[in-house]
């Protein structure tokens, strides 16, 4: 049952408050607050609602400095005056609103969303520290808040994020190492978000995250970046297995479908014959050369072949991570990406094709020597 003060009492109360000195209003506010706190275990809902109406009318004529004490007192009450709490949470002064925005259980999700949409950075920062935040609210906070709001959210274990929220965090992480570390270190960050985050960071930022990570977390991150275990990778086929694969990839290339998406799929699925035939067709290198550089522990030649094949870095990384042998370490991955970024397409193509021509020239020269040797006998 709600206790509603009669209209005549409300009118008398408003008249009394309006006519008294400011110091007396402050004293009335303090006394009413003390009554709430002292009776926190005895007052029932009807009595709380009656005091709520008194507090509302006093608070309307009190400066923010005095209201901050009321806000701080209300957040600790299990049964707090609802309308006064809401009014203070919507207050323009963040010192008044802050304690309630951070802790009050009175505020609904719609209240918090309305405040996050209409108030300033300090209000948003207080909301970002709440013990539980759903994705709809974190989306609003990320859209409207600045650097400190983003950092508070990513470090708050009670905050949850939508796909759009994760995308906003990744965008900020490119320029904010604290957000990058927080996002990578959160145990609830999906693997796909970590895989999307790292390529967008500078080498220094990536190294900083892995250096700061505990061994188990570092292993988890490296596994996400190169997820296929060596034991699950197929052995390379013998050369006789390539004829069908080459016919297939040539047909795909003819219709414009031998692209990053297709080759990435070959790599992830372990379709070694199709992968090697594809690199051969696109780079111009013989199949046996591609087969050897895929098996080589040093990945420099393979990166060059991928670059010569006009593949992007994500496809190149998929090939490196799924080619067999030991898993690509973080340091190897960094060196490979640096090489990939620095290689010109024309240089890669020339090097790959020069290697093929050089091998042919050596074979022709050896053949000529044998012919001359036979003629001289």
mmCIF file with all atom_site columns, N, CA and C in Angstrom, residues 301-349:
data_model
loop_
_atom_site.group_PDB
_atom_site.id
_atom_site.type_symbol
_atom_site.label_atom_id
_atom_site.label_alt_id
_atom_site.label_comp_id
_atom_site.label_asym_id
_atom_site.label_entity_id
_atom_site.label_seq_id
_atom_site.pdbx_PDB_ins_code
_atom_site.Cartn_x
_atom_site.Cartn_y
_atom_site.Cartn_z
_atom_site.occupancy
_atom_site.B_iso_or_equiv
_atom_site.pdbx_formal_charge
_atom_site.auth_seq_id
_atom_site.auth_comp_id
_atom_site.auth_asym_id
_atom_site.auth_atom_id
_atom_site.pdbx_PDB_model_num
ATOM 1   N N  . UNK A 1 301 ? 60.145 -17.712 -47.892 1.00 0.00 ? 301 UNK A N  1
ATOM 2   C CA . UNK A 1 301 ? 59.814 -18.013 -49.288 1.00 0.00 ? 301 UNK A CA 1
ATOM 3   C C  . UNK A 1 301 ? 58.316 -18.213 -49.471 1.00 0.00 ? 301 UNK A C  1
ATOM 4   N N  . UNK A 1 302 ? 57.651 -18.801 -48.477 1.00 0.00 ? 302 UNK A N  1
ATOM 5   C CA . UNK A 1 302 ? 56.210 -19.007 -48.568 1.00 0.00 ? 302 UNK A CA 1
ATOM 6   C C  . UNK A 1 302 ? 55.470 -17.676 -48.533 1.00 0.00 ? 302 UNK A C  1
ATOM 7   N N  . UNK A 1 303 ? 55.908 -16.763 -47.684 1.00 0.00 ? 303 UNK A N  1
ATOM 8   C CA . UNK A 1 303 ? 55.299 -15.423 -47.649 1.00 0.00 ? 303 UNK A CA 1
ATOM 9   C C  . UNK A 1 303 ? 55.466 -14.746 -49.008 1.00 0.00 ? 303 UNK A C  1
ATOM 10  N N  . UNK A 1 304 ? 56.617 -14.881 -49.579 1.00 0.00 ? 304 UNK A N  1
ATOM 11  C CA . UNK A 1 304 ? 56.866 -14.268 -50.884 1.00 0.00 ? 304 UNK A CA 1
ATOM 12  C C  . UNK A 1 304 ? 55.963 -14.876 -51.957 1.00 0.00 ? 304 UNK A C  1
ATOM 13  N N  . UNK A 1 305 ? 55.784 -16.199 -51.922 1.00 0.00 ? 305 UNK A N  1
ATOM 14  C CA . UNK A 1 305 ? 54.902 -16.852 -52.896 1.00 0.00 ? 305 UNK A CA 1
ATOM 15  C C  . UNK A 1 305 ? 53.462 -16.396 -52.728 1.00 0.00 ? 305 UNK A C  1
ATOM 16  N N  . UNK A 1 306 ? 53.034 -16.219 -51.477 1.00 0.00 ? 306 UNK A N  1
ATOM 17  C CA . UNK A 1 306 ? 51.670 -15.723 -51.224 1.00 0.00 ? 306 UNK A CA 1
ATOM 18  C C  . UNK A 1 306 ? 51.508 -14.295 -51.728 1.00 0.00 ? 306 UNK A C  1
ATOM 19  N N  . UNK A 1 307 ? 52.539 -13.492 -51.492 1.00 0.00 ? 307 UNK A N  1
ATOM 20  C CA . UNK A 1 307 ? 52.485 -12.094 -51.975 1.00 0.00 ? 307 UNK A CA 1
ATOM 21  C C  . UNK A 1 307 ? 52.450 -12.063 -53.493 1.00 0.00 ? 307 UNK A C  1
ATOM 22  N N  . UNK A 1 308 ? 53.257 -12.930 -54.132 1.00 0.00 ? 308 UNK A N  1
ATOM 23  C CA . UNK A 1 308 ? 53.275 -12.997 -55.594 1.00 0.00 ? 308 UNK A CA 1
ATOM 24  C C  . UNK A 1 308 ? 51.943 -13.493 -56.140 1.00 0.00 ? 308 UNK A C  1
ATOM 25  N N  . UNK A 1 309 ? 51.195 -14.238 -55.322 1.00 0.00 ? 309 UNK A N  1
ATOM 26  C CA . UNK A 1 309 ? 49.884 -14.763 -55.736 1.00 0.00 ? 309 UNK A CA 1
ATOM 27  C C  . UNK A 1 309 ? 48.762 -13.753 -55.503 1.00 0.00 ? 309 UNK A C  1
ATOM 28  N N  . UNK A 1 310 ? 49.112 -12.550 -55.032 1.00 0.00 ? 310 UNK A N  1
ATOM 29  C CA . UNK A 1 310 ? 48.146 -11.475 -54.764 1.00 0.00 ? 310 UNK A CA 1
ATOM 30  C C  . UNK A 1 310 ? 47.181 -11.822 -53.625 1.00 0.00 ? 310 UNK A C  1
ATOM 31  N N  . UNK A 1 311 ? 47.622 -12.632 -52.695 1.00 0.00 ? 311 UNK A N  1
ATOM 32  C CA . UNK A 1 311 ? 46.787 -12.966 -51.546 1.00 0.00 ? 311 UNK A CA 1
ATOM 33  C C  . UNK A 1 311 ? 46.930 -11.886 -50.477 1.00 0.00 ? 311 UNK A C  1
ATOM 34  N N  . UNK A 1 312 ? 45.886 -11.725 -49.646 1.00 0.00 ? 312 UNK A N  1
ATOM 35  C CA . UNK A 1 312 ? 45.987 -10.760 -48.560 1.00 0.00 ? 312 UNK A CA 1
ATOM 36  C C  . UNK A 1 312 ? 46.655 -11.399 -47.334 1.00 0.00 ? 312 UNK A C  1
ATOM 37  N N  . UNK A 1 313 ? 46.893 -10.575 -46.300 1.00 0.00 ? 313 UNK A N  1
ATOM 38  C CA . UNK A 1 313 ? 47.621 -11.075 -45.144 1.00 0.00 ? 313 UNK A CA 1
ATOM 39  C C  . UNK A 1 313 ? 46.830 -12.137 -44.386 1.00 0.00 ? 313 UNK A C  1
ATOM 40  N N  . UNK A 1 314 ? 45.526 -11.995 -44.256 1.00 0.00 ? 314 UNK A N  1
ATOM 41  C CA . UNK A 1 314 ? 44.745 -12.969 -43.508 1.00 0.00 ? 314 UNK A CA 1
ATOM 42  C C  . UNK A 1 314 ? 44.810 -14.352 -44.159 1.00 0.00 ? 314 UNK A C  1
ATOM 43  N N  . UNK A 1 315 ? 44.770 -14.394 -45.479 1.00 0.00 ? 315 UNK A N  1
ATOM 44  C CA . UNK A 1 315 ? 44.891 -15.681 -46.173 1.00 0.00 ? 315 UNK A CA 1
ATOM 45  C C  . UNK A 1 315 ? 46.300 -16.239 -46.005 1.00 0.00 ? 315 UNK A C  1
ATOM 46  N N  . UNK A 1 316 ? 47.302 -15.370 -46.113 1.00 0.00 ? 316 UNK A N  1
ATOM 47  C CA . UNK A 1 316 ? 48.692 -15.803 -45.913 1.00 0.00 ? 316 UNK A CA 1
ATOM 48  C C  . UNK A 1 316 ? 48.878 -16.381 -44.520 1.00 0.00 ? 316 UNK A C  1
ATOM 49  N N  . UNK A 1 317 ? 48.302 -15.716 -43.522 1.00 0.00 ? 317 UNK A N  1
ATOM 50  C CA . UNK A 1 317 ? 48.404 -16.204 -42.147 1.00 0.00 ? 317 UNK A CA 1
ATOM 51  C C  . UNK A 1 317 ? 47.722 -17.559 -41.991 1.00 0.00 ? 317 UNK A C  1
ATOM 52  N N  . UNK A 1 318 ? 46.570 -17.738 -42.626 1.00 0.00 ? 318 UNK A N  1
ATOM 53  C CA . UNK A 1 318 ? 45.878 -19.028 -42.567 1.00 0.00 ? 318 UNK A CA 1
ATOM 54  C C  . UNK A 1 318 ? 46.754 -20.134 -43.151 1.00 0.00 ? 318 UNK A C  1
ATOM 55  N N  . UNK A 1 319 ? 47.466 -19.837 -44.235 1.00 0.00 ? 319 UNK A N  1
ATOM 56  C CA . UNK A 1 319 ? 48.362 -20.826 -44.847 1.00 0.00 ? 319 UNK A CA 1
ATOM 57  C C  . UNK A 1 319 ? 49.518 -21.145 -43.903 1.00 0.00 ? 319 UNK A C  1
ATOM 58  N N  . UNK A 1 320 ? 50.113 -20.107 -43.310 1.00 0.00 ? 320 UNK A N  1
ATOM 59  C CA . UNK A 1 320 ? 51.235 -20.304 -42.393 1.00 0.00 ? 320 UNK A CA 1
ATOM 60  C C  . UNK A 1 320 ? 50.829 -21.122 -41.169 1.00 0.00 ? 320 UNK A C  1
ATOM 61  N N  . UNK A 1 321 ? 49.608 -20.892 -40.698 1.00 0.00 ? 321 UNK A N  1
ATOM 62  C CA . UNK A 1 321 ? 49.145 -21.565 -39.480 1.00 0.00 ? 321 UNK A CA 1
ATOM 63  C C  . UNK A 1 321 ? 48.676 -22.993 -39.725 1.00 0.00 ? 321 UNK A C  1
ATOM 64  N N  . UNK A 1 322 ? 48.468 -23.346 -40.994 1.00 0.00 ? 322 UNK A N  1
ATOM 65  C CA . UNK A 1 322 ? 47.887 -24.653 -41.292 1.00 0.00 ? 322 UNK A CA 1
ATOM 66  C C  . UNK A 1 322 ? 48.741 -25.480 -42.243 1.00 0.00 ? 322 UNK A C  1
ATOM 67  N N  . UNK A 1 323 ? 50.051 -25.223 -42.276 1.00 0.00 ? 323 UNK A N  1
ATOM 68  C CA . UNK A 1 323 ? 50.905 -25.894 -43.266 1.00 0.00 ? 323 UNK A CA 1
ATOM 69  C C  . UNK A 1 323 ? 51.604 -27.126 -42.717 1.00 0.00 ? 323 UNK A C  1
ATOM 70  N N  . UNK A 1 324 ? 51.413 -27.450 -41.454 1.00 0.00 ? 324 UNK A N  1
ATOM 71  C CA . UNK A 1 324 ? 52.087 -28.605 -40.872 1.00 0.00 ? 324 UNK A CA 1
ATOM 72  C C  . UNK A 1 324 ? 53.287 -28.188 -40.050 1.00 0.00 ? 324 UNK A C  1
ATOM 73  N N  . UNK A 1 325 ? 53.856 -29.128 -39.317 1.00 0.00 ? 325 UNK A N  1
ATOM 74  C CA . UNK A 1 325 ? 54.996 -28.827 -38.466 1.00 0.00 ? 325 UNK A CA 1
ATOM 75  C C  . UNK A 1 325 ? 54.555 -28.156 -37.174 1.00 0.00 ? 325 UNK A C  1
ATOM 76  N N  . UNK A 1 326 ? 55.484 -27.505 -36.490 1.00 0.00 ? 326 UNK A N  1
ATOM 77  C CA . UNK A 1 326 ? 55.158 -26.846 -35.228 1.00 0.00 ? 326 UNK A CA 1
ATOM 78  C C  . UNK A 1 326 ? 54.338 -25.597 -35.484 1.00 0.00 ? 326 UNK A C  1
ATOM 79  N N  . UNK A 1 327 ? 53.562 -25.222 -34.466 1.00 0.00 ? 327 UNK A N  1
ATOM 80  C CA . UNK A 1 327 ? 52.707 -24.058 -34.617 1.00 0.00 ? 327 UNK A CA 1
ATOM 81  C C  . UNK A 1 327 ? 53.538 -22.787 -34.746 1.00 0.00 ? 327 UNK A C  1
ATOM 82  N N  . UNK A 1 328 ? 53.062 -21.873 -35.560 1.00 0.00 ? 328 UNK A N  1
ATOM 83  C CA . UNK A 1 328 ? 53.745 -20.597 -35.767 1.00 0.00 ? 328 UNK A CA 1
ATOM 84  C C  . UNK A 1 328 ? 53.785 -19.823 -34.449 1.00 0.00 ? 328 UNK A C  1
ATOM 85  N N  . UNK A 1 329 ? 54.980 -19.447 -34.012 1.00 0.00 ? 329 UNK A N  1
ATOM 86  C CA . UNK A 1 329 ? 55.098 -18.680 -32.774 1.00 0.00 ? 329 UNK A CA 1
ATOM 87  C C  . UNK A 1 329 ? 54.717 -17.224 -33.028 1.00 0.00 ? 329 UNK A C  1
ATOM 88  N N  . UNK A 1 330 ? 54.526 -16.507 -31.938 1.00 0.00 ? 330 UNK A N  1
ATOM 89  C CA . UNK A 1 330 ? 54.181 -15.092 -32.071 1.00 0.00 ? 330 UNK A CA 1
ATOM 90  C C  . UNK A 1 330 ? 55.299 -14.333 -32.785 1.00 0.00 ? 330 UNK A C  1
ATOM 91  N N  . UNK A 1 331 ? 56.552 -14.630 -32.425 1.00 0.00 ? 331 UNK A N  1
ATOM 92  C CA . UNK A 1 331 ? 57.676 -13.920 -33.049 1.00 0.00 ? 331 UNK A CA 1
ATOM 93  C C  . UNK A 1 331 ? 57.760 -14.226 -34.541 1.00 0.00 ? 331 UNK A C  1
ATOM 94  N N  . UNK A 1 332 ? 57.552 -15.499 -34.920 1.00 0.00 ? 332 UNK A N  1
ATOM 95  C CA . UNK A 1 332 ? 57.558 -15.849 -36.345 1.00 0.00 ? 332 UNK A CA 1
ATOM 96  C C  . UNK A 1 332 ? 56.431 -15.137 -37.090 1.00 0.00 ? 332 UNK A C  1
ATOM 97  N N  . UNK A 1 333 ? 55.298 -15.086 -36.455 1.00 0.00 ? 333 UNK A N  1
ATOM 98  C CA . UNK A 1 333 ? 54.142 -14.417 -37.075 1.00 0.00 ? 333 UNK A CA 1
ATOM 99  C C  . UNK A 1 333 ? 54.440 -12.938 -37.308 1.00 0.00 ? 333 UNK A C  1
ATOM 100 N N  . UNK A 1 334 ? 55.071 -12.297 -36.316 1.00 0.00 ? 334 UNK A N  1
ATOM 101 C CA . UNK A 1 334 ? 55.405 -10.878 -36.446 1.00 0.00 ? 334 UNK A CA 1
ATOM 102 C C  . UNK A 1 334 ? 56.395 -10.651 -37.593 1.00 0.00 ? 334 UNK A C  1
ATOM 103 N N  . UNK A 1 335 ? 57.416 -11.502 -37.661 1.00 0.00 ? 335 UNK A N  1
ATOM 104 C CA . UNK A 1 335 ? 58.402 -11.362 -38.742 1.00 0.00 ? 335 UNK A CA 1
ATOM 105 C C  . UNK A 1 335 ? 57.755 -11.591 -40.105 1.00 0.00 ? 335 UNK A C  1
ATOM 106 N N  . UNK A 1 336 ? 56.866 -12.575 -40.165 1.00 0.00 ? 336 UNK A N  1
ATOM 107 C CA . UNK A 1 336 ? 56.198 -12.877 -41.433 1.00 0.00 ? 336 UNK A CA 1
ATOM 108 C C  . UNK A 1 336 ? 55.327 -11.707 -41.883 1.00 0.00 ? 336 UNK A C  1
ATOM 109 N N  . UNK A 1 337 ? 54.603 -11.107 -40.943 1.00 0.00 ? 337 UNK A N  1
ATOM 110 C CA . UNK A 1 337 ? 53.734 -9.985  -41.320 1.00 0.00 ? 337 UNK A CA 1
ATOM 111 C C  . UNK A 1 337 ? 54.565 -8.771  -41.735 1.00 0.00 ? 337 UNK A C  1
ATOM 112 N N  . UNK A 1 338 ? 55.674 -8.537  -41.048 1.00 0.00 ? 338 UNK A N  1
ATOM 113 C CA . UNK A 1 338 ? 56.550 -7.418  -41.420 1.00 0.00 ? 338 UNK A CA 1
ATOM 114 C C  . UNK A 1 338 ? 57.087 -7.613  -42.843 1.00 0.00 ? 338 UNK A C  1
ATOM 115 N N  . UNK A 1 339 ? 57.505 -8.843  -43.162 1.00 0.00 ? 339 UNK A N  1
ATOM 116 C CA . UNK A 1 339 ? 57.996 -9.137  -44.508 1.00 0.00 ? 339 UNK A CA 1
ATOM 117 C C  . UNK A 1 339 ? 56.881 -8.942  -45.531 1.00 0.00 ? 339 UNK A C  1
ATOM 118 N N  . UNK A 1 340 ? 55.704 -9.456  -45.216 1.00 0.00 ? 340 UNK A N  1
ATOM 119 C CA . UNK A 1 340 ? 54.564 -9.342  -46.134 1.00 0.00 ? 340 UNK A CA 1
ATOM 120 C C  . UNK A 1 340 ? 54.252 -7.871  -46.423 1.00 0.00 ? 340 UNK A C  1
ATOM 121 N N  . UNK A 1 341 ? 54.241 -7.049  -45.362 1.00 0.00 ? 341 UNK A N  1
ATOM 122 C CA . UNK A 1 341 ? 53.902 -5.628  -45.521 1.00 0.00 ? 341 UNK A CA 1
ATOM 123 C C  . UNK A 1 341 ? 54.958 -4.877  -46.330 1.00 0.00 ? 341 UNK A C  1
ATOM 124 N N  . UNK A 1 342 ? 56.197 -5.328  -46.231 1.00 0.00 ? 342 UNK A N  1
ATOM 125 C CA . UNK A 1 342 ? 57.285 -4.602  -46.898 1.00 0.00 ? 342 UNK A CA 1
ATOM 126 C C  . UNK A 1 342 ? 57.513 -5.046  -48.337 1.00 0.00 ? 342 UNK A C  1
ATOM 127 N N  . UNK A 1 343 ? 57.021 -6.231  -48.710 1.00 0.00 ? 343 UNK A N  1
ATOM 128 C CA . UNK A 1 343 ? 57.258 -6.753  -50.052 1.00 0.00 ? 343 UNK A CA 1
ATOM 129 C C  . UNK A 1 343 ? 56.389 -6.043  -51.090 1.00 0.00 ? 343 UNK A C  1
ATOM 130 N N  . UNK A 1 344 ? 56.992 -5.641  -52.172 1.00 0.00 ? 344 UNK A N  1
ATOM 131 C CA . UNK A 1 344 ? 56.228 -5.167  -53.320 1.00 0.00 ? 344 UNK A CA 1
ATOM 132 C C  . UNK A 1 344 ? 55.753 -6.361  -54.129 1.00 0.00 ? 344 UNK A C  1
ATOM 133 N N  . UNK A 1 345 ? 54.558 -6.241  -54.692 1.00 0.00 ? 345 UNK A N  1
ATOM 134 C CA . UNK A 1 345 ? 54.012 -7.323  -55.508 1.00 0.00 ? 345 UNK A CA 1
ATOM 135 C C  . UNK A 1 345 ? 54.960 -7.657  -56.654 1.00 0.00 ? 345 UNK A C  1
ATOM 136 N N  . UNK A 1 346 ? 55.466 -6.643  -57.347 1.00 0.00 ? 346 UNK A N  1
ATOM 137 C CA . UNK A 1 346 ? 56.328 -6.884  -58.510 1.00 0.00 ? 346 UNK A CA 1
ATOM 138 C C  . UNK A 1 346 ? 57.619 -7.588  -58.105 1.00 0.00 ? 346 UNK A C  1
ATOM 139 N N  . UNK A 1 347 ? 58.170 -7.199  -56.944 1.00 0.00 ? 347 UNK A N  1
ATOM 140 C CA . UNK A 1 347 ? 59.398 -7.837  -56.458 1.00 0.00 ? 347 UNK A CA 1
ATOM 141 C C  . UNK A 1 347 ? 59.155 -9.312  -56.170 1.00 0.00 ? 347 UNK A C  1
ATOM 142 N N  . UNK A 1 348 ? 58.035 -9.615  -55.523 1.00 0.00 ? 348 UNK A N  1
ATOM 143 C CA . UNK A 1 348 ? 57.711 -11.000 -55.198 1.00 0.00 ? 348 UNK A CA 1
ATOM 144 C C  . UNK A 1 348 ? 57.538 -11.830 -56.454 1.00 0.00 ? 348 UNK A C  1
ATOM 145 N N  . UNK A 1 349 ? 56.792 -11.273 -57.409 1.00 0.00 ? 349 UNK A N  1
ATOM 146 C CA . UNK A 1 349 ? 56.560 -12.016 -58.650 1.00 0.00 ? 349 UNK A CA 1
ATOM 147 C C  . UNK A 1 349 ? 57.859 -12.237 -59.405 1.00 0.00 ? 349 UNK A C  1
#
